Amino acid sequence: MFEKSLYDLIRGLRSHKGNESEYIQGILKECRTEVRSQDMDVKATALLKLIYLEMFGHEMSWASFHVLEVMSSNKHLQKRVGYLGAAQTFRSDTEVLMLATNLLKKDLLSASIPTMSLPLITLPHVITSSLALSLLTDILPRLSHSQPVVRKKTVVTLYRLALVYPETLRVAWPKIKERLMDADENSSVTAAVVNVVCELGWRRPQDFLPLAPRLFELLIEEGNNWMLIKIIKLFATLTPLEPRLVKKLVRPLTNLIQTTEAMSLLYECINGIVQGGIFSATENAGEGDELAALCLGKLRGMIVVENDPNLKYVALLAFNKIVVSYPALVSAQQDVIMKCLDDPDISIRMQALELVSGMVSTDNIAPIVKRLMKQLRSSPINANELEDDGLDSTPIEPMADSDGENPAEILIEDQRTSEMPPIPNDYRREVIARILDMCGQDKYSNIPDFEWYLEILVELVRLLPPQIPSEADLSNSAVESVPGTSLAERVGFQLRDIAVRVKDLRPEACRAAESLILISNRSALYPPVGSGADPVLGFVSWMVGEYSEYLVSPQETLNALIHDSSAALSPQILCSYLQAIPKVFLRIAAKASDGWSLSERTAISLLLARVIEFEETLSTHPNLDVQERAVEYLELFRLVSEALSSLQSEDRAPLLLTSVIPELFTGLELNPVAAGAQKKILPPEELDLANSINPRLSSLLQLSRTEEDAEFDDEAFQAFYSEREAAPPVKAQNLKVSVPQVAEQLSYQAAEDPEISARRKAEKRERNRDDPFYIAQGNDESGRSSPIDILRGSNGKDLDLDAIPIVDLRLDETDIRAPGGQAAPSKQKRPKVKRRVEIAADENFDSEIPSSGNDSAPRSYEAGNAFPSGKPHRPRKNLLQVDSSGLHQLSLIDDANADRFDLQRREEEEAEMAAALKEVERMRLEMQRAAERVETAEGVDAEGTVVKRKKKRKPKGQTEDGQGGAAAEQPPEETAVAKKRKKKKKRSEVEAMRADS
């Protein structure tokens, strides 16, 4: 199977429908063979097929060198395939890219425009800093080319070079600016320059203020919508720097909004007005309201008239930007926005949800919350929804079409229906979070009726989705001082916060908490699946304990708190339960003490026995906080049990139960406290935390250790508890199997003193006297805390069965019952009278005490805000994944100061370079001198004087063996004397010349 062309490959894919993967593997194997061919046509065809398969995810980086070979072809069609492969596969770390530098230079200087365009198109995809430095001098002259298409591509390529090599912009900016200022320039080149200026404008907008007159001319005269969009975006970044531009831009932008039919240009005009601050700048002049009304009317038309989901989304996006400045005008479009809440597209519903959160007020909060609650009720909770955000990394397989040879693109029509799709759990969480944000805003200032909001909070408990770990990031604006992060904790917090702040609503809030904590209401008021609403129990248990005087049925509330299922709750909830149990119990006891009788005493004793049993269960809890609270309250309840059992008078309750223990939980009222109030408390001047409270602490600790060691000095005592008696050795021949007698004691306690044993048994009986689960031996009394013993102790030896209270337990009923055991009456619509309530403010200290900031607002290191860190700022990357942070420090302003600074910088660099060269030269000379010292070390005498020996010259007639010639016959002494005479003669001549001069 040998494919000749790309078209044959596509036909083969169509003919192998359902088996494309196996067919592609065979094609790749053939392409590996064809791409190594010496025939350039075969190589280019194989490369074209590889490029086609690479777009479906099949790797072809192995063919990088073959791409470079096709790029060097002299035929334009083959060269174009090679450049396409380079743009598709080359990256900054491709090894063969360094070999393409000369080829790119050659093609850039080509006289053929198609050939010259190929590197200009490819360079933005493969450019590196070193390659940009090498090709900059070849690309810049192309800005003055006679053909507009070359100038346009050169401008775009230079911008891409500037991202990786910022100095490119400094060199090329004068020519780019010249192309923009030229009124006779081709419109395509001007559009390319405007596009580049717009991309650079958000980094350093002050450099482009001198271009404002030319850009304003283009805004008025140009009819290209794409260029107008870019100019408007650029002006949106320039208007904050030059406020005078606002008056100039109001009229042209208004005309564009009124006349344009392009929805993209209409949206960008409105977005530019919002981003540029034109609304706020024209607010005092009276033009702001007219302009805002015009923009909102156009946006309403985009939603209603067009009925396009994309236009709906961008219109809601613009609404969200305008609602910050004009919430009242946006609220006038409430009917259209509320319809978007029911749109089948989830992204449109999210934008509409964000919009209604921004335009909420006291007048419209009720219908908005009602609409959102209707959405939550209409869709059941999806418990099996997978929270999977992973991406499928498998390559895309090209699927064959139904037709044979002529591929055609089939446009699939929009098949969206108006039916409400199932609500995802993410959207459900966002809706609930927005409801809590809107209603809790500014300390519940938008709530018209708190009784209505309490009903909403109770209903939200049932509508909560299953809890996930990352629920803290789902809402951008949380209520102040919310301790938890989950939605259930936020619902419970607002229930408790309303009970604390609004004193007039405490009875209603306490009844709501009571209904949520009752076991009989769990199936009706809590989600049917998951445990996402369990954190609410911690808040409502605190409410029923703190405000137990408002409970309708304290008995049922206490039964719910000490139910067997409560032991399986989380430790945080159990701590709140343990704190609420004694408060509710004391409320029941206080009510019983008013008409104290034998039956009341018996009922309190039975209830106390159940409480003690529950506390004993939690006294061995793995969590230390729960265990500590349970042990403390267990001892407290045991004291109450002893007081009841030892009560002599039947007409009055024990004083411990009626006055002593209740004083532990009564006192000052708990009020909301400002978040920064604690920071305003200055430490006392006399407080010195550096010094120890007790200077003799170390000596006391040492003394206590000495006393502990002294207790074990008695050797007999130490042996009694620590050592075992050694067993006597048993011989094998005398081994006998015998049953040991009962009197024999084999343990280490055999030598125990009878007095010690008797004292231990007495202590054990006293310790187990109140234990209802302890069964005594012989005549010992068992625990007195069991229900039977309590009844016997109260009624004498004879058990009075008539005194046992009868409780009607209907465990088979699952309907919601009101506190007190009566069935909840059916809801009847009746007009509600609005109550005027007072919301308590946070307690704070006087403003005379210095504070570091606003106490009501969360600080930068509190929950909901980023903690300040000293980490360096991460450089921003654009969509091309290129670090463009270097452009922020590159100034394009051509003035005297810039030239002076540039000249000064160059002088500093040259001075630094000269100093470096001087240092290198110095090091070179030192190394040379050191080498000379090593070479002449052999000629140093004993005194350290260097003696330079002269080489003997061979006479002209001397042979290799040293004989021959007249000079050779002279002795060496005579030769040395002749040379000295010549030196003396020369020296005398030099002195004579000096004397004449």
mmCIF file of C-alpha atoms in Angstrom, residues 314-457:
data_model
loop_
_atom_site.group_PDB
_atom_site.id
_atom_site.type_symbol
_atom_site.label_atom_id
_atom_site.label_comp_id
_atom_site.label_asym_id
_atom_site.label_seq_id
_atom_site.Cartn_x
_atom_site.Cartn_y
_atom_site.Cartn_z
ATOM 1 C CA VAL A 314 -21.441 39.194 25.859
ATOM 2 C CA ALA A 315 -24.453 41.387 26.637
ATOM 3 C CA LEU A 316 -24.625 40.009 30.177
ATOM 4 C CA LEU A 317 -20.884 40.505 30.431
ATOM 5 C CA ALA A 318 -21.322 44.182 29.569
ATOM 6 C CA PHE A 319 -24.246 44.447 32.016
ATOM 7 C CA ASN A 320 -21.949 43.194 34.777
ATOM 8 C CA LYS A 321 -19.473 45.970 34.012
ATOM 9 C CA ILE A 322 -22.122 48.727 33.963
ATOM 10 C CA VAL A 323 -23.973 47.612 37.098
ATOM 11 C CA VAL A 324 -21.098 48.863 39.254
ATOM 12 C CA SER A 325 -21.732 52.469 38.189
ATOM 13 C CA TYR A 326 -25.462 52.403 37.411
ATOM 14 C CA PRO A 327 -27.205 49.671 39.437
ATOM 15 C CA ALA A 328 -30.575 51.442 39.245
ATOM 16 C CA LEU A 329 -30.551 51.595 35.438
ATOM 17 C CA VAL A 330 -29.534 47.951 35.199
ATOM 18 C CA SER A 331 -32.325 46.985 37.598
ATOM 19 C CA ALA A 332 -34.795 48.430 35.065
ATOM 20 C CA GLN A 333 -33.828 45.542 32.752
ATOM 21 C CA GLN A 334 -34.694 43.001 35.443
ATOM 22 C CA ASP A 335 -37.292 41.160 33.360
ATOM 23 C CA VAL A 336 -34.799 40.311 30.625
ATOM 24 C CA ILE A 337 -32.072 39.378 33.082
ATOM 25 C CA MET A 338 -34.353 37.106 35.098
ATOM 26 C CA LYS A 339 -35.263 35.191 31.946
ATOM 27 C CA CYS A 340 -31.584 34.505 31.385
ATOM 28 C CA LEU A 341 -31.502 32.691 34.733
ATOM 29 C CA ASP A 342 -33.561 29.915 33.110
ATOM 30 C CA ASP A 343 -31.505 29.709 29.914
ATOM 31 C CA PRO A 344 -30.412 26.180 28.940
ATOM 32 C CA ASP A 345 -26.806 27.382 28.541
ATOM 33 C CA ILE A 346 -25.085 27.121 31.917
ATOM 34 C CA SER A 347 -22.534 29.854 31.068
ATOM 35 C CA ILE A 348 -25.343 32.341 30.375
ATOM 36 C CA ARG A 349 -26.993 31.422 33.661
ATOM 37 C CA MET A 350 -23.733 31.986 35.523
ATOM 38 C CA GLN A 351 -23.365 35.470 34.039
ATOM 39 C CA ALA A 352 -26.986 36.278 34.857
ATOM 40 C CA LEU A 353 -26.473 35.003 38.393
ATOM 41 C CA GLU A 354 -23.478 37.269 38.858
ATOM 42 C CA LEU A 355 -25.470 40.181 37.466
ATOM 43 C CA VAL A 356 -28.456 39.800 39.787
ATOM 44 C CA SER A 357 -26.037 39.630 42.707
ATOM 45 C CA GLY A 358 -24.744 43.064 41.793
ATOM 46 C CA MET A 359 -28.079 44.798 41.245
ATOM 47 C CA VAL A 360 -29.868 43.450 44.338
ATOM 48 C CA SER A 361 -31.686 45.884 46.633
ATOM 49 C CA THR A 362 -34.372 45.816 49.304
ATOM 50 C CA ASP A 363 -37.124 46.037 46.689
ATOM 51 C CA ASN A 364 -36.054 43.216 44.374
ATOM 52 C CA ILE A 365 -34.254 40.783 46.661
ATOM 53 C CA ALA A 366 -37.410 38.774 47.421
ATOM 54 C CA PRO A 367 -38.345 37.979 43.767
ATOM 55 C CA ILE A 368 -34.708 37.250 42.898
ATOM 56 C CA VAL A 369 -34.283 34.780 45.759
ATOM 57 C CA LYS A 370 -37.663 33.243 44.968
ATOM 58 C CA ARG A 371 -36.592 32.642 41.361
ATOM 59 C CA LEU A 372 -33.327 31.055 42.453
ATOM 60 C CA MET A 373 -35.029 28.865 45.045
ATOM 61 C CA LYS A 374 -37.425 27.649 42.376
ATOM 62 C CA GLN A 375 -34.457 26.528 40.301
ATOM 63 C CA LEU A 376 -32.998 24.608 43.219
ATOM 64 C CA ARG A 377 -36.290 22.875 44.012
ATOM 65 C CA SER A 378 -36.985 21.875 40.415
ATOM 66 C CA SER A 379 -33.902 19.683 40.053
ATOM 67 C CA PRO A 380 -32.920 16.858 42.441
ATOM 68 C CA ILE A 381 -29.461 16.669 43.927
ATOM 69 C CA ASN A 382 -27.102 14.628 41.782
ATOM 70 C CA ALA A 383 -25.133 12.461 44.196
ATOM 71 C CA ASN A 384 -23.284 10.512 41.489
ATOM 72 C CA GLU A 385 -21.852 13.493 39.669
ATOM 73 C CA LEU A 386 -18.143 13.034 38.997
ATOM 74 C CA GLU A 387 -15.868 15.912 39.888
ATOM 75 C CA ASP A 388 -13.389 15.149 37.120
ATOM 76 C CA ASP A 389 -11.580 18.052 35.501
ATOM 77 C CA GLY A 390 -8.936 15.994 33.776
ATOM 78 C CA LEU A 391 -8.299 16.254 30.052
ATOM 79 C CA ASP A 392 -8.099 13.342 27.677
ATOM 80 C CA SER A 393 -4.564 13.216 26.340
ATOM 81 C CA THR A 394 -5.244 10.634 23.621
ATOM 82 C CA PRO A 395 -4.706 11.915 20.084
ATOM 83 C CA ILE A 396 -7.703 12.821 17.948
ATOM 84 C CA GLU A 397 -8.557 10.205 15.394
ATOM 85 C CA PRO A 398 -9.745 11.549 12.017
ATOM 86 C CA MET A 399 -13.128 10.071 11.231
ATOM 87 C CA ALA A 400 -14.233 9.235 7.729
ATOM 88 C CA ASP A 401 -17.178 11.088 6.166
ATOM 89 C CA SER A 402 -20.061 9.438 4.427
ATOM 90 C CA ASP A 403 -19.218 10.767 1.005
ATOM 91 C CA GLY A 404 -16.626 9.203 -1.209
ATOM 92 C CA GLU A 405 -14.232 11.636 -2.865
ATOM 93 C CA ASN A 406 -15.427 15.177 -2.273
ATOM 94 C CA PRO A 407 -15.120 16.110 1.383
ATOM 95 C CA ALA A 408 -17.598 18.740 2.476
ATOM 96 C CA GLU A 409 -18.083 20.498 5.776
ATOM 97 C CA ILE A 410 -21.459 19.769 7.323
ATOM 98 C CA LEU A 411 -22.758 22.574 9.521
ATOM 99 C CA ILE A 412 -24.713 21.232 12.470
ATOM 100 C CA GLU A 413 -27.655 23.417 13.373
ATOM 101 C CA ASP A 414 -28.205 24.655 16.902
ATOM 102 C CA GLN A 415 -30.420 22.012 18.484
ATOM 103 C CA ARG A 416 -30.810 23.703 21.865
ATOM 104 C CA THR A 417 -34.194 23.308 23.452
ATOM 105 C CA SER A 418 -35.985 25.378 26.012
ATOM 106 C CA GLU A 419 -36.242 22.494 28.457
ATOM 107 C CA MET A 420 -34.497 22.939 31.780
ATOM 108 C CA PRO A 421 -31.446 20.654 31.971
ATOM 109 C CA PRO A 422 -30.439 19.009 35.248
ATOM 110 C CA ILE A 423 -28.619 21.420 37.523
ATOM 111 C CA PRO A 424 -24.968 20.479 38.041
ATOM 112 C CA ASN A 425 -23.720 20.483 41.605
ATOM 113 C CA ASP A 426 -21.218 23.242 40.820
ATOM 114 C CA TYR A 427 -24.013 25.535 39.677
ATOM 115 C CA ARG A 428 -26.113 24.554 42.686
ATOM 116 C CA ARG A 429 -23.281 25.528 45.010
ATOM 117 C CA GLU A 430 -22.840 28.836 43.214
ATOM 118 C CA VAL A 431 -26.551 29.650 43.474
ATOM 119 C CA ILE A 432 -26.636 28.949 47.213
ATOM 120 C CA ALA A 433 -23.462 30.974 47.746
ATOM 121 C CA ARG A 434 -24.936 33.916 45.834
ATOM 122 C CA ILE A 435 -28.135 33.777 47.891
ATOM 123 C CA LEU A 436 -26.108 33.902 51.095
ATOM 124 C CA ASP A 437 -23.977 36.752 49.735
ATOM 125 C CA MET A 438 -26.940 38.852 48.617
ATOM 126 C CA CYS A 439 -28.913 38.418 51.819
ATOM 127 C CA GLY A 440 -25.951 38.794 54.173
ATOM 128 C CA GLN A 441 -24.623 41.907 52.469
ATOM 129 C CA ASP A 442 -23.905 44.875 54.807
ATOM 130 C CA LYS A 443 -25.140 43.088 57.925
ATOM 131 C CA TYR A 444 -28.452 41.989 56.318
ATOM 132 C CA SER A 445 -29.366 45.527 55.217
ATOM 133 C CA ASN A 446 -31.318 44.251 52.184
ATOM 134 C CA ILE A 447 -33.560 41.843 54.119
ATOM 135 C CA PRO A 448 -37.151 43.149 54.165
ATOM 136 C CA ASP A 449 -38.517 40.388 56.425
ATOM 137 C CA PHE A 450 -36.311 38.305 58.710
ATOM 138 C CA GLU A 451 -38.961 35.649 59.286
ATOM 139 C CA TRP A 452 -39.026 35.061 55.536
ATOM 140 C CA TYR A 453 -35.237 34.776 55.451
ATOM 141 C CA LEU A 454 -35.226 32.281 58.326
ATOM 142 C CA GLU A 455 -37.563 30.077 56.289
ATOM 143 C CA ILE A 456 -35.194 30.409 53.306
ATOM 144 C CA LEU A 457 -32.215 29.338 55.422
#
